[in-house]
Short mmCIF file of C-alpha atoms and ligand atoms in Angstrom, two decimals:
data_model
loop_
_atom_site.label_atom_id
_atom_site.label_comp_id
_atom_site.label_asym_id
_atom_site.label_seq_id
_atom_site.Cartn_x
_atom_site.Cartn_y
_atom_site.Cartn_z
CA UNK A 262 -210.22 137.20 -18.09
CA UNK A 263 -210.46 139.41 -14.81
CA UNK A 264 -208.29 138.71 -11.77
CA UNK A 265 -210.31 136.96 -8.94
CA UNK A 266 -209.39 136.25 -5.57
CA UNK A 267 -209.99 132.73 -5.16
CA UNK A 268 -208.55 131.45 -8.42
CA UNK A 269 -204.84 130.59 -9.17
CA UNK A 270 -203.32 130.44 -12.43
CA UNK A 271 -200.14 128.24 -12.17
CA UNK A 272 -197.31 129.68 -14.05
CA UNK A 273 -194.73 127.38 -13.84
CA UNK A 274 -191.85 125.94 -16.36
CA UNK A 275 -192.16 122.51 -14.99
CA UNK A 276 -196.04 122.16 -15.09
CA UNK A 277 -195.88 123.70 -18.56
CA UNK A 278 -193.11 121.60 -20.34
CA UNK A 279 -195.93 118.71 -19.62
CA UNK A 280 -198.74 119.87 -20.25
CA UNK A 281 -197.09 120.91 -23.92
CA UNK A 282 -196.46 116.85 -23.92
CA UNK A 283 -199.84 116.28 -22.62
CA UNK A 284 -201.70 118.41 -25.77
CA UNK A 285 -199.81 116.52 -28.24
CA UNK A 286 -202.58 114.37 -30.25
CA UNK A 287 -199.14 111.58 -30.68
CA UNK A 288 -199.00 110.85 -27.05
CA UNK A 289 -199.96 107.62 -26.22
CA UNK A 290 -202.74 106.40 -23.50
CA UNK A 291 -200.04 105.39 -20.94
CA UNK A 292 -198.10 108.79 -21.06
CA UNK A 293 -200.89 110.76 -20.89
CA UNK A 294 -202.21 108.71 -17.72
CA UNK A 295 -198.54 109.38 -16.40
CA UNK A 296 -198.37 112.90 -17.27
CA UNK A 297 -201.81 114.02 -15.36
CA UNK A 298 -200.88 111.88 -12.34
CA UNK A 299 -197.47 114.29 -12.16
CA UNK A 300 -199.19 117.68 -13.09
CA UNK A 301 -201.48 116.67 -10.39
CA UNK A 302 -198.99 115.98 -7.67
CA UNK A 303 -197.24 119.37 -8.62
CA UNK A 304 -200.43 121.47 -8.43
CA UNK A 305 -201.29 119.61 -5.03
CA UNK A 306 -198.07 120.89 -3.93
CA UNK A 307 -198.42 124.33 -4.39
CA UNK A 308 -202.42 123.87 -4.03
CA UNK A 309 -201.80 122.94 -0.28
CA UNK A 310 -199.74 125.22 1.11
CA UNK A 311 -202.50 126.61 2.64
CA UNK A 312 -205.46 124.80 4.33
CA UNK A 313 -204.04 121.73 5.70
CA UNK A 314 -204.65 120.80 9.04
CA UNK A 315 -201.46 120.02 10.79
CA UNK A 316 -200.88 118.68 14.49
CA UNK A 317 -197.85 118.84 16.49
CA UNK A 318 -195.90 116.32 17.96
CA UNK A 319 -192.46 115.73 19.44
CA UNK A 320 -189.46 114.15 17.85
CA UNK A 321 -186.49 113.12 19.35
CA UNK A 322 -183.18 114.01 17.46
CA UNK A 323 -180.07 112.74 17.97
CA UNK A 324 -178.72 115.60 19.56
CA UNK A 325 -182.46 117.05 21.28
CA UNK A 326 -186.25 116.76 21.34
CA UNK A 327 -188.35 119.08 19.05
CA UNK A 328 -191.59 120.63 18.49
CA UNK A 329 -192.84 119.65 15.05
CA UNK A 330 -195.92 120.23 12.48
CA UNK A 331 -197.38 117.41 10.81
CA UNK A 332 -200.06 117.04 8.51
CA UNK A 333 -202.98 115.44 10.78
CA UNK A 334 -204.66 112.08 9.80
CA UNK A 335 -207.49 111.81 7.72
CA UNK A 336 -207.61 115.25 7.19
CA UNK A 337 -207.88 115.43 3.39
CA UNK A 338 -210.79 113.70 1.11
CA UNK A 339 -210.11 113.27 -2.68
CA UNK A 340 -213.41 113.65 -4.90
CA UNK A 341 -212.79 113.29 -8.77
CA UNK A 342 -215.37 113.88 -11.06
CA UNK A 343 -216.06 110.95 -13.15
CA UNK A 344 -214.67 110.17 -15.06
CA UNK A 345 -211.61 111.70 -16.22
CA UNK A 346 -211.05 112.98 -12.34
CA UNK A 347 -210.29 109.44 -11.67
CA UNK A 348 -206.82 109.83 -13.33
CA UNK A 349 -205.94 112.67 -10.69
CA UNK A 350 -206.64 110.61 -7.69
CA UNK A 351 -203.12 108.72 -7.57
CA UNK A 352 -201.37 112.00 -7.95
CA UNK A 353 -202.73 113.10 -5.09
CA UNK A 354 -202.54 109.86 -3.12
CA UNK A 355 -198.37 110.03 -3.82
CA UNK A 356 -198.60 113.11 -1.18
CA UNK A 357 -201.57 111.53 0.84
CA UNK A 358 -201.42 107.84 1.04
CA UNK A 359 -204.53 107.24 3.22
CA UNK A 360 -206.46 110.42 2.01
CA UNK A 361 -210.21 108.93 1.01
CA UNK A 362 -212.06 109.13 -2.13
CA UNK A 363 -215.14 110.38 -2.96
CA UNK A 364 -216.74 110.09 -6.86
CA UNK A 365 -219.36 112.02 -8.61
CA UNK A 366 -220.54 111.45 -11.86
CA UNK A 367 -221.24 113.59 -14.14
CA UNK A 368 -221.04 113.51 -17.86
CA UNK A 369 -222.35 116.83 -20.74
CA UNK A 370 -225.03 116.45 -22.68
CA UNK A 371 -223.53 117.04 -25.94
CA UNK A 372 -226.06 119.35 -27.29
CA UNK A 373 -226.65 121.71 -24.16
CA UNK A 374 -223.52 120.80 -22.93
CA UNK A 375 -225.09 120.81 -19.69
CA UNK A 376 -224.04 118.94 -16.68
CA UNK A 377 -225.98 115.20 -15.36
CA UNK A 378 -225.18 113.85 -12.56
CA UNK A 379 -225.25 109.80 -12.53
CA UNK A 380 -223.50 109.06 -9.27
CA UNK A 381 -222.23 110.76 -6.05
CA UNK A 382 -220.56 108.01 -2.89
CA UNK A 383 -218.82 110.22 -0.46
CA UNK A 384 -216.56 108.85 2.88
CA UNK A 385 -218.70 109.63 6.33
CA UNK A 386 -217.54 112.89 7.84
CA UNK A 387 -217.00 114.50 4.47
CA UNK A 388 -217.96 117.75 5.88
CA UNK A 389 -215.24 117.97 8.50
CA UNK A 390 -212.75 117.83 6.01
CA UNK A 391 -210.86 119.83 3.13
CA UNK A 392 -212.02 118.33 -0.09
CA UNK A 393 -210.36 118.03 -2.90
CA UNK A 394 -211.94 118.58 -6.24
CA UNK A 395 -210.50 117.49 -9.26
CA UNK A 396 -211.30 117.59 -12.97
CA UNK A 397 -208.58 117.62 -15.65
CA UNK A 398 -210.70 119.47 -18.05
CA UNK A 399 -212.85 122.98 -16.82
CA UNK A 400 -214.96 123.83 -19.47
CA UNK A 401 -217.86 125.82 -19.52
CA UNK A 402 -217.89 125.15 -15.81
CA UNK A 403 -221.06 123.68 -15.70
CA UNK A 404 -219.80 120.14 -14.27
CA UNK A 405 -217.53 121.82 -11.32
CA UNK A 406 -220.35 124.23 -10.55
CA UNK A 407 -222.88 121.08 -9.79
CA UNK A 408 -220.03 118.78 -8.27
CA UNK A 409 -219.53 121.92 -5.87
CA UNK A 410 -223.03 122.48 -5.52
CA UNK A 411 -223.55 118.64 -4.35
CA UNK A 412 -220.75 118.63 -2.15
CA UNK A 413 -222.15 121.68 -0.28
CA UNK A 414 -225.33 120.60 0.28
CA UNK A 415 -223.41 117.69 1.94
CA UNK A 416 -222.31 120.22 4.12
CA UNK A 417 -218.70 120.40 3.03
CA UNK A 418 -216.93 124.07 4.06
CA UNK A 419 -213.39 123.79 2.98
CA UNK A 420 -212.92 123.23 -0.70
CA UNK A 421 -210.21 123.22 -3.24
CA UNK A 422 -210.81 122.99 -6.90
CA UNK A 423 -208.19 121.76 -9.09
CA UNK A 424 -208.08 121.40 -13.09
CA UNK A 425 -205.20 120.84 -15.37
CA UNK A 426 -206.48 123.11 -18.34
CA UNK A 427 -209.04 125.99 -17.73
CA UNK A 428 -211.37 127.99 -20.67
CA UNK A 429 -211.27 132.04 -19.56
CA UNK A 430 -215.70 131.26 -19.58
CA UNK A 431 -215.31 128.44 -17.37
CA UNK A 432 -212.85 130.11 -14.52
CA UNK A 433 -215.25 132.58 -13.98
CA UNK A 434 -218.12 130.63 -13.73
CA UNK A 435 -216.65 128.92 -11.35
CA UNK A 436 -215.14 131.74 -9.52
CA UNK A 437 -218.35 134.14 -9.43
CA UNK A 438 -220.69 131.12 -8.89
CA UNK A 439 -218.67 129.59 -5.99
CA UNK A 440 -216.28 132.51 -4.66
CA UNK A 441 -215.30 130.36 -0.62
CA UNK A 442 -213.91 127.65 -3.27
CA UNK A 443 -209.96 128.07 -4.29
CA UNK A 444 -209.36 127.35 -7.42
CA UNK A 445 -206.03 126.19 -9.06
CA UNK A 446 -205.61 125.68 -12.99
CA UNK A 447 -202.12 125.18 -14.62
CA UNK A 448 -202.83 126.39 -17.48
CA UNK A 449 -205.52 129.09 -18.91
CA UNK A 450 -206.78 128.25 -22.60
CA UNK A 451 -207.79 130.75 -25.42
CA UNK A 452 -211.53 129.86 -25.47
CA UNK A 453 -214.25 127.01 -26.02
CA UNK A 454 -215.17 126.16 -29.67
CA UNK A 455 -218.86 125.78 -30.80
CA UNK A 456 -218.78 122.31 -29.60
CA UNK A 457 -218.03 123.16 -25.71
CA UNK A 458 -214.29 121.80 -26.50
CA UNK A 459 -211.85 123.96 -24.56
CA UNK A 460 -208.99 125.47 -27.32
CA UNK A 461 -205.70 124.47 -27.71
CA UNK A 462 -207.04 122.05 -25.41
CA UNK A 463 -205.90 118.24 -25.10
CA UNK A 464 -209.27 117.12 -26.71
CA UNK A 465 -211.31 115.05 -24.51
CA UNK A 466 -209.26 114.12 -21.59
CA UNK A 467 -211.39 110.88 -20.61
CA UNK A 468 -210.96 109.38 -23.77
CA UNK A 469 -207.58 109.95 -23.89
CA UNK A 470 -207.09 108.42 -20.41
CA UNK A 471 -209.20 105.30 -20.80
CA UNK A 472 -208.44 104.73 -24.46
CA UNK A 473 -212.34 104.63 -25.59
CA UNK A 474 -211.80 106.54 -29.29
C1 LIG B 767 -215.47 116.39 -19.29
C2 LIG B 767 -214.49 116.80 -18.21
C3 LIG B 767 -215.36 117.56 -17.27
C4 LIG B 767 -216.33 118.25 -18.18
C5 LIG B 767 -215.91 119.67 -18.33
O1 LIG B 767 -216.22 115.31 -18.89
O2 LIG B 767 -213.81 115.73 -17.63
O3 LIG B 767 -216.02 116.76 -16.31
O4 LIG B 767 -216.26 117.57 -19.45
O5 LIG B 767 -216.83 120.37 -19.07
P1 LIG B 767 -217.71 121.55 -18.47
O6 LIG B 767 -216.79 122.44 -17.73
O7 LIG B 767 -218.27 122.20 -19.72
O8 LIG B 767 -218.80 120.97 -17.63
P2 LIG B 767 -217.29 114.61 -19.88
O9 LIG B 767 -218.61 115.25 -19.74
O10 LIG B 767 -216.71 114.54 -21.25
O11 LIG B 767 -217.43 113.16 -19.24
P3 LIG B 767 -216.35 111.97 -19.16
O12 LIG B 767 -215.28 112.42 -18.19
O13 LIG B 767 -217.16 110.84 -18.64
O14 LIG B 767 -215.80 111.74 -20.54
N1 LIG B 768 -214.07 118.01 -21.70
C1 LIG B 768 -212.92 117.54 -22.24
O1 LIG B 768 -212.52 116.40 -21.98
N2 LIG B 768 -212.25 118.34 -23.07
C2 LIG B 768 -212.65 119.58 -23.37
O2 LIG B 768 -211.97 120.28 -24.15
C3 LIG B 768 -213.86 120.04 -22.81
C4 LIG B 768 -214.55 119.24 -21.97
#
């Protein structure tokens, strides 16, 4: 896959020794709902070192009174796409308790494989904020593509992509389609198989969250 800008691969022993648990077809429903919450807070991490509105305020030390940075109110909105986004949100909401949450559904057709949307709620002032996207699974990139799309047209300016596992067709789509989003994967796949599945994979990530196969 070519190098772009506004996408970052994570690369990182920690993140990896997971996600190696996360693939394995013997993990069970409850680790694998564990497992994505902690990738998630690691990628948010590294995801935010950039982009977060901070404010400063004064603290009193014992010894002296400071000048300090921290991260402003209300300045971060979570949107998972449904479903299997939903089992990012509390891996974000360890770093940002009262961070608000936004949900679009979308599920693939199975024979185009193309994206429909079924739902979209976002918070009020949506567009102020930096959104983050999340999506274990990033495909062909057809369902990031229209979340992105929607939240756009809502106006939204600042917005961060995340996925847990990324297909080489699907990172660009993303990346060429919508190059003012960042994008952060942890971990770049071979390639998609005839039936849109991403390869090594994890299979399908909502039905190994929510236990429906
Ligand atoms: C999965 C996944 C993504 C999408 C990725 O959802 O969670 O939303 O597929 O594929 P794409 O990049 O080719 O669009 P799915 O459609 O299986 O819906 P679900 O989460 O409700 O199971
Ligand atoms: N959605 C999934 O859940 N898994 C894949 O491999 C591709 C799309």
């Amino acid at each position: 896959m070519k190098n772009y800008d506004n996408v970052v691969i994570f690369d990182h022993p920690l993140i990896r020794h997971k996600i190696a648990i996360l693939r394995d077809e013997k993990t069970s429903m409850k680790e694998f709902r564990e497992l994505v919450e902690e990738i998630t807070t690691l990628m948010t991490y590294e995801s935010l070192k950039e982009g977060v509105a901070t404010t400063e305020i004064e603290v009193k030390t014992p010894l002296e009174t400071c000048k300090q940075q921290v991260v402003s109110d209300n300045s971060v909105v979570i949107v998972p796409i449904l479903r299997a986004g939903l089992g990012m949100v509390n891996g974000i909401h360890v770093l940002f308790p009262s961070a608000r949450v936004g949900h679009i559904g979308m599920y693939r057709d199975e024979e185009t494989l193309e994206p429909q949307s079924y739902y979209c709620k976002l918070p009020e002032g949506i567009e102020n904020k930096l959104v983050l996207l999340v999506d274990p699974m990033l495909a062909t990139g057809g369902s990031a593509c229209d979340a992105i799309k929607l939240l756009k047209a809502r106006g939204c300016k600042q917005i961060k992509f995340m996925a847990i596992i990324g297909a080489p067709e699907g990172v660009s789509k993303v990346a060429e389609s919508h190059p003012d989003v960042d994008i952060y994967v942890s971990t770049l796949d071979r390639c998609l198989n005839e039936n849109g599945y991403i390869l090594p994979g994890l299979g399908d990530a909502g039905d190994r969250l929510f236990g429906t196969k």
